[in-house]
Amino acid sequence: MAIRVQADDFDIGAELAALTEGDASIGGVTSFIGLVREMGSGPSAMTLEHYPGMTERQLAEIEAEANRRWPLQASLIIHRYGRLEPGDRIVLVATASKHREAAFESCHFLIDWLKTRAPFWKLEETAEGSQWVEAKDSDDAAADKWQQR
Amino acid sequence: MAIRVQADDFDIGAELAALTEGDASIGGVTSFIGLVREMGSGPSAMTLEHYPGMTERQLAEIEAEANRRWPLQASLIIHRYGRLEPGDRIVLVATASKHREAAFESCHFLIDWLKTRAPFWKLEETAEGSQWVEAKDSDDAAADKWQQR
Amino acid sequence: MKLLYFAWLRTKIGVSQEDVAPPAEVRDVASLIGWLQTRGPNFADALKNPSVVRVAVNQEYVRPGHPLAAGDEVALFPPVTGG
Amino acid sequence: MKLLYFAWLRTKIGVSQEDVAPPAEVRDVASLIGWLQTRGPNFADALKNPSVVRVAVNQEYVRPGHPLAAGDEVALFPPVTGG
């Protein structure tokens, strides 16, 4: 289990290799990479604000919950903050398990819960000035489906 | 869309970076890496046999089906053959989409269908000699759930 | 009591954190928000719709009825949009 | 007609591929398997349970009733175990 909150980019290949290093009981690794999307008219950068301290605590709680629900050999969450441009990586979530179902479900769970619980806020740079991104109902719905299990 | 069947290992970081390169409409990339698991008593290598020609054709059909079912910006399947040892990578499946649900579902679909359709066979080296791995009912069940959609 | 504001709550209020000593009748999160609304037009505007304000006490999410103590770290922010 | 065998079908039969000219009554996959079973104890053993044999004609999966033509590439193999 590992959590990192950082301004810098990360090396996907190195991170995923380190996740499984030395544990040959792992049969599958599922990962999700979130990227800054170009919105509507032209490139728009954004700045990610977060709540230092609470962020790490919430991510650790979400990761611990995934480890309670699924038999995981390893897990990793890296989330960036600061100014990011379209195409930049925002987040990496990865889970490793003996079997692929557990890896898929736990990885999906982590990103869904992170989206509604980890204290990050996106400030988008638009042609009309900076604008705080509004939370999406679809994110709440995605997180809720894991409550019903 | 890309398919590769090869004996050599692959570079996860480079493959995933290339998948999203130049397309800032991509919001999420889900990937699955399958690894050779150490079975029961001690390390056991394996040899993956395949059906050249049909393998590429089946993988391309599976990938085309995923692209019909989900709005994908990019997808990639790399599958190795030949002799592999515990901890070695066997397969990489990755899908990129504007939204994470499509990326997760299509990636999961690809590996489930690949497991029951792509003509690969595992020959395990055990203490009692080489043994062909038997197909798992759980793989059929995993693939079947995508039929019912 | 330490107060923290994030995202548009921070920009509307105009400060990111402050130390406050609320009156004795402020015993829970709901009454804290009620008191903050009286501290000026910036607070009144930022907190005019408490249903869109999320609150964490000592870095854990809490509900409006959550009791408060003098040494608490209380954060107010909009629904999160990371990931 | 080109025949290909994979995995334990290949090791039991002892060849990986061969060119054959089946008799005229072999018109579909099921009758091909019936004919192959008569070609020796290695074939009889490998094909004794046709329900565990998967068949591809020209690299596409087919069912036992699938018709065969002289120039077809026919592959016989056990259920796949890759990924």
Tab-separated table of C-alpha atoms in Angstrom:
chain	number	residue	atom	x	y	z
A	1	MET	CA	0.000	0.000	0.000
A	2	ALA	CA	1.365	3.371	-0.972
A	3	ILE	CA	0.038	6.935	-1.290
A	4	ARG	CA	1.815	9.870	-2.851
A	5	VAL	CA	0.605	13.454	-3.328
A	6	GLN	CA	3.020	15.466	-5.411
A	7	ALA	CA	3.418	18.321	-7.883
A	8	ASP	CA	5.787	16.341	-10.103
A	9	ASP	CA	4.862	13.933	-12.859
A	10	PHE	CA	5.434	10.211	-12.336
A	11	ASP	CA	6.962	7.396	-14.375
A	12	ILE	CA	4.198	4.875	-15.095
A	13	GLY	CA	6.540	2.075	-16.165
A	14	ALA	CA	8.754	2.411	-13.094
A	15	GLU	CA	5.773	2.688	-10.738
A	16	LEU	CA	4.001	-0.397	-12.087
A	17	ALA	CA	7.217	-2.434	-12.184
A	18	ALA	CA	7.973	-1.504	-8.554
A	19	LEU	CA	4.432	-2.486	-7.547
A	20	THR	CA	4.901	-6.138	-8.497
A	21	GLU	CA	8.665	-6.431	-7.908
A	22	GLY	CA	9.558	-9.504	-5.879
A	23	ASP	CA	6.031	-10.890	-5.516
A	24	ALA	CA	5.512	-13.702	-8.028
A	25	SER	CA	2.097	-14.542	-6.545
A	26	ILE	CA	0.652	-11.564	-8.462
A	27	GLY	CA	-1.270	-12.594	-11.565
A	28	GLY	CA	-2.683	-9.259	-12.647
A	29	VAL	CA	-2.266	-5.513	-12.279
A	30	THR	CA	-5.022	-3.086	-13.214
A	31	SER	CA	-4.181	0.589	-13.446
A	32	PHE	CA	-6.017	3.776	-14.256
A	33	ILE	CA	-4.366	6.988	-15.401
A	34	GLY	CA	-6.400	10.193	-15.326
A	35	LEU	CA	-5.345	12.918	-17.751
A	36	VAL	CA	-6.169	16.595	-18.186
A	37	ARG	CA	-8.697	16.763	-21.012
A	38	GLU	CA	-8.853	19.554	-23.504
A	39	MET	CA	-12.267	21.135	-23.046
A	40	GLY	CA	-14.521	22.585	-25.726
A	41	SER	CA	-12.726	25.434	-27.449
A	42	GLY	CA	-8.998	24.950	-27.430
A	43	PRO	CA	-6.440	24.059	-24.800
A	44	SER	CA	-7.261	24.907	-21.209
A	45	ALA	CA	-4.793	24.401	-18.396
A	46	MET	CA	-5.925	23.949	-14.827
A	47	THR	CA	-4.630	24.269	-11.312
A	48	LEU	CA	-5.379	21.547	-8.782
A	49	GLU	CA	-5.735	22.782	-5.216
A	50	HIS	CA	-5.775	20.304	-2.362
A	51	TYR	CA	-5.910	20.091	1.435
A	52	PRO	CA	-2.479	18.884	2.560
A	53	GLY	CA	-2.781	16.380	5.376
A	54	MET	CA	-6.431	15.534	4.810
A	55	THR	CA	-5.636	14.444	1.252
A	56	GLU	CA	-3.120	11.847	2.372
A	57	ARG	CA	-5.419	10.721	5.171
A	58	GLN	CA	-8.437	10.291	2.871
A	59	LEU	CA	-6.425	8.484	0.203
A	60	ALA	CA	-5.007	6.130	2.847
A	61	GLU	CA	-8.527	5.416	4.135
A	62	ILE	CA	-9.823	4.721	0.625
A	63	GLU	CA	-6.878	2.432	-0.064
A	64	ALA	CA	-7.374	0.610	3.256
A	65	GLU	CA	-11.047	0.087	2.358
A	66	ALA	CA	-10.073	-1.445	-0.994
A	67	ASN	CA	-7.695	-3.783	0.819
A	68	ARG	CA	-10.496	-4.810	3.180
A	69	ARG	CA	-12.879	-5.549	0.298
A	70	TRP	CA	-10.507	-7.375	-2.066
A	71	PRO	CA	-7.507	-9.673	-1.597
A	72	LEU	CA	-4.766	-7.379	-2.896
A	73	GLN	CA	-1.041	-8.036	-3.060
A	74	ALA	CA	-0.208	-4.373	-3.630
A	75	SER	CA	-1.840	-1.015	-4.321
A	76	LEU	CA	-0.746	2.488	-5.224
A	77	ILE	CA	-2.321	5.928	-5.525
A	78	ILE	CA	-0.365	8.904	-6.878
A	79	HIS	CA	-2.219	12.215	-7.231
A	80	ARG	CA	-0.708	15.445	-8.493
A	81	TYR	CA	-1.533	19.028	-7.554
A	82	GLY	CA	-0.560	22.412	-8.994
A	83	ARG	CA	-0.795	23.660	-12.559
A	84	LEU	CA	-1.372	21.041	-15.259
A	85	GLU	CA	-1.912	21.286	-19.001
A	86	PRO	CA	-4.058	19.210	-21.417
A	87	GLY	CA	-2.543	15.745	-21.817
A	88	ASP	CA	-0.754	15.916	-18.452
A	89	ARG	CA	-1.233	13.017	-16.044
A	90	ILE	CA	-3.294	13.859	-12.938
A	91	VAL	CA	-3.640	10.573	-11.111
A	92	LEU	CA	-2.420	6.985	-11.156
A	93	VAL	CA	-4.312	4.239	-9.358
A	94	ALA	CA	-3.040	0.662	-9.521
A	95	THR	CA	-3.914	-2.584	-7.781
A	96	ALA	CA	-2.233	-5.976	-7.962
A	97	SER	CA	-3.876	-9.265	-7.102
A	98	LYS	CA	-3.598	-12.980	-7.745
A	99	HIS	CA	-6.675	-12.779	-9.945
A	100	ARG	CA	-7.821	-10.201	-12.442
A	101	GLU	CA	-11.377	-9.684	-11.139
A	102	ALA	CA	-10.078	-8.379	-7.798
A	103	ALA	CA	-7.559	-6.142	-9.557
A	104	PHE	CA	-10.212	-4.658	-11.870
A	105	GLU	CA	-12.880	-4.105	-9.258
A	106	SER	CA	-10.573	-2.622	-6.628
A	107	CYS	CA	-8.926	-0.246	-9.114
A	108	HIS	CA	-12.319	0.946	-10.337
A	109	PHE	CA	-13.491	1.364	-6.741
A	110	LEU	CA	-10.406	3.415	-5.833
A	111	ILE	CA	-10.828	5.968	-8.603
A	112	ASP	CA	-14.604	6.239	-8.078
A	113	TRP	CA	-14.241	6.849	-4.352
A	114	LEU	CA	-11.254	9.129	-4.781
A	115	LYS	CA	-13.323	11.315	-7.126
A	116	THR	CA	-15.910	12.031	-4.421
A	117	ARG	CA	-13.755	11.926	-1.263
A	118	ALA	CA	-10.211	13.124	-1.869
A	119	PRO	CA	-10.056	16.892	-1.201
A	120	PHE	CA	-8.905	18.216	-4.575
A	121	TRP	CA	-10.449	21.063	-6.544
A	122	LYS	CA	-9.874	21.957	-10.181
A	123	LEU	CA	-9.561	25.595	-11.246
A	124	GLU	CA	-9.811	25.761	-15.028
A	125	GLU	CA	-8.319	28.519	-17.145
A	126	THR	CA	-10.970	29.476	-19.703
A	127	ALA	CA	-11.228	32.237	-22.270
A	128	GLU	CA	-13.490	34.051	-19.757
A	129	GLY	CA	-11.006	33.707	-16.913
A	130	SER	CA	-10.441	31.121	-14.217
A	131	GLN	CA	-13.375	28.990	-13.177
A	132	TRP	CA	-13.823	26.355	-10.466
A	133	VAL	CA	-14.989	23.061	-11.929
A	134	GLU	CA	-18.332	21.911	-10.553
A	135	ALA	CA	-18.721	18.460	-9.024
A	136	LYS	CA	-20.523	15.981	-11.275
A	137	ASP	CA	-23.613	14.025	-10.273
A	138	SER	CA	-22.224	11.147	-12.338
A	139	ASP	CA	-19.265	10.962	-9.949
A	140	ASP	CA	-21.611	10.643	-6.976
A	141	ALA	CA	-23.562	7.935	-8.805
A	142	ALA	CA	-20.336	6.089	-9.642
A	143	ALA	CA	-19.242	6.162	-6.006
A	144	ASP	CA	-22.695	5.176	-4.766
A	145	LYS	CA	-22.698	1.923	-6.680
A	146	TRP	CA	-19.927	0.654	-4.376
A	147	GLN	CA	-22.106	1.414	-1.324
A	148	GLN	CA	-24.756	-1.030	-2.447
A	149	ARG	CA	-22.456	-4.019	-2.395
B	1	MET	CA	-6.206	0.370	-32.423
B	2	ALA	CA	-3.112	-1.777	-32.278
B	3	ILE	CA	-2.316	-5.474	-31.868
B	4	ARG	CA	1.092	-6.997	-31.275
B	5	VAL	CA	2.043	-10.642	-30.762
B	6	GLN	CA	5.682	-11.005	-29.822
B	7	ALA	CA	8.250	-13.050	-27.892
B	8	ASP	CA	9.926	-9.972	-26.434
B	9	ASP	CA	8.936	-8.100	-23.316
B	10	PHE	CA	7.374	-4.646	-23.652
B	11	ASP	CA	7.894	-1.262	-21.990
B	12	ILE	CA	4.681	-0.366	-20.142
B	13	GLY	CA	5.553	3.292	-19.671
B	14	ALA	CA	6.450	3.813	-23.325
B	15	GLU	CA	3.393	1.882	-24.565
B	16	LEU	CA	0.921	3.802	-22.403
B	17	ALA	CA	2.532	7.150	-23.216
B	18	ALA	CA	2.356	6.385	-26.954
B	19	LEU	CA	-1.313	5.404	-26.608
B	20	THR	CA	-2.397	8.885	-25.536
B	21	GLU	CA	0.257	10.943	-27.335
B	22	GLY	CA	-1.226	13.850	-29.244
B	23	ASP	CA	-4.866	13.274	-28.286
B	24	ALA	CA	-5.810	15.686	-25.496
B	25	SER	CA	-9.457	14.586	-25.652
B	26	ILE	CA	-8.504	11.474	-23.632
B	27	GLY	CA	-9.517	11.706	-19.987
B	28	GLY	CA	-8.617	8.225	-18.794
B	29	VAL	CA	-6.564	5.157	-19.623
B	30	THR	CA	-7.260	1.792	-18.050
B	31	SER	CA	-4.696	-0.950	-18.454
B	32	PHE	CA	-4.333	-4.545	-17.372
B	33	ILE	CA	-1.037	-6.402	-17.154
B	34	GLY	CA	-1.113	-10.184	-16.833
B	35	LEU	CA	1.911	-11.789	-15.175
B	36	VAL	CA	3.210	-15.346	-14.855
B	37	ARG	CA	2.210	-16.469	-11.371
B	38	GLU	CA	4.318	-18.739	-9.254
B	39	MET	CA	2.212	-21.833	-8.694
B	40	GLY	CA	2.051	-23.969	-5.548
B	41	SER	CA	5.479	-25.383	-4.820
B	42	GLY	CA	8.234	-23.146	-6.052
B	43	PRO	CA	8.905	-21.337	-9.300
B	44	SER	CA	7.479	-22.825	-12.454
B	45	ALA	CA	8.231	-21.415	-15.852
B	46	MET	CA	5.890	-21.901	-18.779
B	47	THR	CA	5.883	-21.863	-22.543
B	48	LEU	CA	3.093	-20.095	-24.395
B	49	GLU	CA	2.205	-21.680	-27.731
B	50	HIS	CA	-0.020	-19.822	-30.166
B	51	TYR	CA	-1.516	-20.027	-33.645
B	52	PRO	CA	0.253	-17.407	-35.762
B	53	GLY	CA	-2.176	-15.652	-38.059
B	54	MET	CA	-5.319	-16.658	-36.205
B	55	THR	CA	-4.017	-15.005	-33.042
B	56	GLU	CA	-3.659	-11.610	-34.702
B	57	ARG	CA	-7.006	-12.031	-36.429
B	58	GLN	CA	-8.857	-12.933	-33.225
B	59	LEU	CA	-7.222	-10.138	-31.234
B	60	ALA	CA	-8.138	-7.646	-33.959
B	61	GLU	CA	-11.756	-8.876	-33.921
B	62	ILE	CA	-11.945	-8.602	-30.133
B	63	GLU	CA	-10.489	-5.102	-30.274
B	64	ALA	CA	-12.906	-4.087	-33.025
B	65	GLU	CA	-15.794	-5.361	-30.909
B	66	ALA	CA	-14.639	-3.252	-27.949
B	67	ASN	CA	-14.494	-0.218	-30.224
B	68	ARG	CA	-18.046	-0.929	-31.380
B	69	ARG	CA	-19.344	-1.200	-27.826
B	70	TRP	CA	-17.551	1.757	-26.236
B	71	PRO	CA	-16.444	5.197	-27.480
B	72	LEU	CA	-12.671	4.678	-27.388
B	73	GLN	CA	-9.962	7.091	-28.450
B	74	ALA	CA	-7.295	4.376	-28.536
B	75	SER	CA	-6.704	0.731	-27.635
B	76	LEU	CA	-3.788	-1.670	-27.481
B	77	ILE	CA	-3.262	-5.396	-27.006
B	78	ILE	CA	0.227	-6.871	-26.684
B	79	HIS	CA	0.489	-10.613	-26.033
B	80	ARG	CA	3.725	-12.540	-25.668
B	81	TYR	CA	4.523	-16.134	-26.614
B	82	GLY	CA	7.446	-18.447	-25.910
B	83	ARG	CA	9.085	-19.317	-22.598
B	84	LEU	CA	8.239	-17.091	-19.630
B	85	GLU	CA	9.196	-17.218	-15.963
B	86	PRO	CA	7.275	-16.259	-12.810
B	87	GLY	CA	6.927	-12.491	-12.583
B	88	ASP	CA	7.295	-12.073	-16.357
B	89	ARG	CA	4.670	-10.017	-18.176
B	90	ILE	CA	2.376	-12.037	-20.477
B	91	VAL	CA	-0.130	-9.533	-21.754
B	92	LEU	CA	-0.912	-5.830	-21.790
B	93	VAL	CA	-4.387	-4.550	-22.578
B	94	ALA	CA	-5.079	-0.814	-22.529
B	95	THR	CA	-7.981	1.402	-23.552
B	96	ALA	CA	-8.230	5.181	-23.638
B	97	SER	CA	-11.460	7.137	-23.583
B	98	LYS	CA	-12.851	10.541	-22.742
B	99	HIS	CA	-14.483	9.060	-19.661
B	100	ARG	CA	-13.284	6.487	-17.172
B	101	GLU	CA	-16.322	4.175	-17.251
B	102	ALA	CA	-15.762	3.363	-20.913
B	103	ALA	CA	-12.045	2.838	-20.334
B	104	PHE	CA	-12.651	0.462	-17.409
B	105	GLU	CA	-15.404	-1.577	-19.008
B	106	SER	CA	-13.715	-1.973	-22.386
B	107	CYS	CA	-10.384	-2.984	-20.851
B	108	HIS	CA	-12.111	-5.567	-18.661
B	109	PHE	CA	-14.052	-6.843	-21.658
B	110	LEU	CA	-10.880	-7.175	-23.760
B	111	ILE	CA	-9.017	-9.332	-21.260
B	112	ASP	CA	-12.087	-11.482	-20.499
B	113	TRP	CA	-12.760	-12.178	-24.170
B	114	LEU	CA	-9.104	-12.627	-24.998
B	115	LYS	CA	-8.880	-15.324	-22.302
B	116	THR	CA	-11.503	-17.471	-24.026
B	117	ARG	CA	-10.915	-16.607	-27.716
B	118	ALA	CA	-7.275	-15.836	-28.452
B	119	PRO	CA	-5.518	-19.084	-29.489
B	120	PHE	CA	-2.802	-19.339	-26.826
B	121	TRP	CA	-1.970	-22.409	-24.725
B	122	LYS	CA	0.164	-22.562	-21.612
B	123	LEU	CA	2.571	-25.450	-21.064
B	124	GLU	CA	3.752	-25.370	-17.454
B	125	GLU	CA	7.031	-26.815	-16.234
B	126	THR	CA	6.243	-28.701	-13.038
B	127	ALA	CA	8.311	-31.006	-10.815
B	128	GLU	CA	6.536	-33.920	-12.542
B	129	GLY	CA	7.360	-32.662	-16.025
B	130	SER	CA	5.616	-30.402	-18.499
B	131	GLN	CA	1.851	-30.096	-18.288
B	132	TRP	CA	-0.727	-28.286	-20.427
B	133	VAL	CA	-2.790	-25.868	-18.356
B	134	GLU	CA	-6.511	-26.643	-18.404
B	135	ALA	CA	-9.037	-23.997	-19.364
B	136	LYS	CA	-10.942	-22.527	-16.418
B	137	ASP	CA	-14.731	-22.469	-16.124
B	138	SER	CA	-14.327	-19.099	-14.390
B	139	ASP	CA	-12.855	-17.692	-17.612
B	140	ASP	CA	-15.903	-18.848	-19.570
B	141	ALA	CA	-18.180	-17.311	-16.948
B	142	ALA	CA	-16.225	-14.033	-17.075
B	143	ALA	CA	-16.537	-13.902	-20.864
B	144	ASP	CA	-20.224	-14.876	-20.776
B	145	LYS	CA	-21.180	-11.880	-18.664
B	146	TRP	CA	-20.352	-9.642	-21.647
B	147	GLN	CA	-22.759	-11.653	-23.838
B	148	GLN	CA	-25.727	-10.746	-21.697
B	149	ARG	CA	-25.376	-7.016	-22.227
C	1	MET	CA	-10.203	26.954	16.608
C	2	LYS	CA	-8.460	26.863	13.257
C	3	LEU	CA	-10.592	27.432	10.148
C	4	LEU	CA	-9.521	26.486	6.618
C	5	TYR	CA	-11.271	27.424	3.360
C	6	PHE	CA	-10.686	25.852	-0.040
C	7	ALA	CA	-11.544	26.441	-3.706
C	8	TRP	CA	-14.354	28.936	-4.334
C	9	LEU	CA	-15.111	29.192	-0.615
C	10	ARG	CA	-11.557	30.463	-0.172
C	11	THR	CA	-11.749	32.910	-3.077
C	12	LYS	CA	-15.164	34.262	-1.984
C	13	ILE	CA	-14.172	34.649	1.659
C	14	GLY	CA	-10.782	36.023	0.712
C	15	VAL	CA	-8.641	34.160	3.239
C	16	SER	CA	-7.313	30.603	3.214
C	17	GLN	CA	-7.092	30.121	6.975
C	18	GLU	CA	-7.652	31.922	10.258
C	19	ASP	CA	-7.785	31.309	13.986
C	20	VAL	CA	-11.134	32.165	15.573
C	21	ALA	CA	-12.738	32.036	19.017
C	22	PRO	CA	-16.466	31.642	18.326
C	23	PRO	CA	-19.035	32.554	21.017
C	24	ALA	CA	-20.051	29.838	23.477
C	25	GLU	CA	-23.329	29.063	21.650
C	26	VAL	CA	-21.341	27.674	18.698
C	27	ARG	CA	-21.311	24.027	19.721
C	28	ASP	CA	-21.566	22.185	16.412
C	29	VAL	CA	-20.820	22.558	12.693
C	30	ALA	CA	-24.266	23.946	11.832
C	31	SER	CA	-24.064	26.696	14.454
C	32	LEU	CA	-20.498	27.511	13.358
C	33	ILE	CA	-21.720	28.122	9.814
C	34	GLY	CA	-24.584	30.228	11.174
C	35	TRP	CA	-22.126	32.374	13.136
C	36	LEU	CA	-19.696	32.679	10.190
C	37	GLN	CA	-22.535	33.985	7.972
C	38	THR	CA	-22.813	37.013	10.310
C	39	ARG	CA	-19.136	37.962	9.974
C	40	GLY	CA	-19.505	40.044	6.812
C	41	PRO	CA	-20.880	40.086	3.253
C	42	ASN	CA	-18.028	37.872	1.964
C	43	PHE	CA	-18.958	35.158	4.483
C	44	ALA	CA	-22.686	35.632	3.923
C	45	ASP	CA	-22.195	35.202	0.169
C	46	ALA	CA	-19.826	32.212	0.373
C	47	LEU	CA	-22.038	30.365	2.860
C	48	LYS	CA	-25.486	31.377	1.586
C	49	ASN	CA	-26.253	27.796	0.592
C	50	PRO	CA	-24.850	25.514	3.318
C	51	SER	CA	-26.060	22.401	1.459
C	52	VAL	CA	-23.189	22.801	-1.038
C	53	VAL	CA	-20.604	23.262	1.701
C	54	ARG	CA	-18.616	20.206	2.810
C	55	VAL	CA	-17.080	20.232	6.271
C	56	ALA	CA	-14.146	18.294	7.694
C	57	VAL	CA	-13.188	18.393	11.377
C	58	ASN	CA	-9.630	17.316	12.088
C	59	GLN	CA	-9.415	16.124	8.460
C	60	GLU	CA	-12.431	13.786	8.599
C	61	TYR	CA	-15.756	14.462	6.888
C	62	VAL	CA	-18.532	15.345	9.369
C	63	ARG	CA	-22.245	16.149	9.304
C	64	PRO	CA	-23.848	19.450	10.456
C	65	GLY	CA	-24.606	18.023	13.913
C	66	HIS	CA	-20.975	17.198	14.629
C	67	PRO	CA	-19.862	18.797	17.967
C	68	LEU	CA	-16.906	21.180	17.994
C	69	ALA	CA	-14.094	21.710	20.519
C	70	ALA	CA	-11.785	24.721	20.931
C	71	GLY	CA	-8.712	23.021	19.455
C	72	ASP	CA	-10.409	21.637	16.343
C	73	GLU	CA	-9.182	22.168	12.799
C	74	VAL	CA	-12.335	22.864	10.789
C	75	ALA	CA	-12.222	22.978	6.979
C	76	LEU	CA	-15.028	24.268	4.745
C	77	PHE	CA	-15.004	23.550	1.024
C	78	PRO	CA	-17.179	22.758	-2.012
C	79	PRO	CA	-17.733	19.191	-3.278
C	80	VAL	CA	-14.389	17.799	-4.456
C	81	THR	CA	-13.434	17.623	-8.139
C	82	GLY	CA	-10.083	15.806	-8.263
C	83	GLY	CA	-9.038	12.612	-9.970
D	1	MET	CA	-6.726	-29.490	-47.056
D	2	LYS	CA	-4.244	-28.228	-44.486
D	3	LEU	CA	-4.614	-29.475	-40.921
D	4	LEU	CA	-3.020	-27.827	-37.887
D	5	TYR	CA	-2.863	-29.213	-34.343
D	6	PHE	CA	-2.004	-27.243	-31.209
D	7	ALA	CA	-1.150	-27.841	-27.546
D	8	TRP	CA	-1.969	-31.341	-26.237
D	9	LEU	CA	-3.707	-32.270	-29.496
D	10	ARG	CA	-0.399	-31.641	-31.220
D	11	THR	CA	1.656	-33.598	-28.671
D	12	LYS	CA	-0.779	-36.555	-28.662
D	13	ILE	CA	-1.035	-36.721	-32.445
D	14	GLY	CA	2.685	-36.152	-32.841
D	15	VAL	CA	2.622	-33.731	-35.761
D	16	SER	CA	1.935	-30.008	-35.838
D	17	GLN	CA	0.593	-29.813	-39.377
D	18	GLU	CA	-0.093	-31.952	-42.443
D	19	ASP	CA	-1.775	-31.833	-45.833
D	20	VAL	CA	-4.582	-34.359	-46.270
D	21	ALA	CA	-7.089	-35.363	-48.926
D	22	PRO	CA	-10.042	-36.775	-46.983
D	23	PRO	CA	-12.558	-39.074	-48.722
D	24	ALA	CA	-15.568	-37.476	-50.423
D	25	GLU	CA	-17.937	-38.240	-47.522
D	26	VAL	CA	-16.021	-35.783	-45.305
D	27	ARG	CA	-18.149	-32.709	-45.932
D	28	ASP	CA	-18.114	-30.927	-42.565
D	29	VAL	CA	-16.079	-30.572	-39.388
D	30	ALA	CA	-17.866	-33.375	-37.528
D	31	SER	CA	-17.229	-35.903	-40.310
D	32	LEU	CA	-13.601	-34.750	-40.590
D	33	ILE	CA	-13.073	-35.537	-36.907
D	34	GLY	CA	-14.798	-38.925	-37.400
D	35	TRP	CA	-12.438	-39.718	-40.268
D	36	LEU	CA	-9.340	-38.529	-38.375
D	37	GLN	CA	-10.217	-40.843	-35.460
D	38	THR	CA	-9.741	-43.831	-37.820
D	39	ARG	CA	-6.228	-42.804	-38.846
D	40	GLY	CA	-4.392	-44.487	-35.967
D	41	PRO	CA	-4.263	-44.888	-32.177
D	42	ASN	CA	-2.639	-41.453	-31.737
D	43	PHE	CA	-5.585	-39.790	-33.526
D	44	ALA	CA	-8.126	-41.991	-31.755
D	45	ASP	CA	-6.680	-41.017	-28.384
D	46	ALA	CA	-6.317	-37.285	-29.106
D	47	LEU	CA	-9.853	-37.020	-30.506
D	48	LYS	CA	-11.668	-39.477	-28.243
D	49	ASN	CA	-13.722	-36.667	-26.708
D	50	PRO	CA	-14.658	-34.250	-29.543
D	51	SER	CA	-16.531	-31.986	-27.098
D	52	VAL	CA	-13.184	-30.697	-25.762
D	53	VAL	CA	-11.818	-30.059	-29.254
D	54	ARG	CA	-12.119	-26.547	-30.657
D	55	VAL	CA	-12.047	-26.113	-34.425
D	56	ALA	CA	-11.126	-23.118	-36.564
D	57	VAL	CA	-11.561	-23.063	-40.347
D	58	ASN	CA	-9.484	-20.437	-42.114
D	59	GLN	CA	-8.669	-18.976	-38.686
D	60	GLU	CA	-12.271	-18.453	-37.588
D	61	TYR	CA	-14.040	-20.521	-34.915
D	62	VAL	CA	-16.660	-22.871	-36.358
D	63	ARG	CA	-19.215	-25.419	-35.120
D	64	PRO	CA	-19.273	-29.152	-35.970
D	65	GLY	CA	-21.741	-28.616	-38.808
D	66	HIS	CA	-19.492	-26.180	-40.642
D	67	PRO	CA	-18.942	-27.297	-44.278
D	68	LEU	CA	-15.409	-27.921	-45.534
D	69	ALA	CA	-13.753	-27.235	-48.898
D	70	ALA	CA	-10.577	-28.740	-50.337
D	71	GLY	CA	-8.423	-25.635	-49.867
D	72	ASP	CA	-9.411	-24.961	-46.237
D	73	GLU	CA	-6.957	-24.473	-43.383
D	74	VAL	CA	-8.467	-26.463	-40.495
D	75	ALA	CA	-7.035	-26.154	-36.993
D	76	LEU	CA	-7.890	-28.449	-34.073
D	77	PHE	CA	-6.954	-27.472	-30.531
D	78	PRO	CA	-8.080	-27.597	-26.889
D	79	PRO	CA	-9.841	-24.664	-25.165
D	80	VAL	CA	-7.458	-21.712	-25.058
D	81	THR	CA	-5.530	-20.741	-21.914
D	82	GLY	CA	-3.684	-17.520	-22.742
D	83	GLY	CA	-3.842	-14.083	-21.177
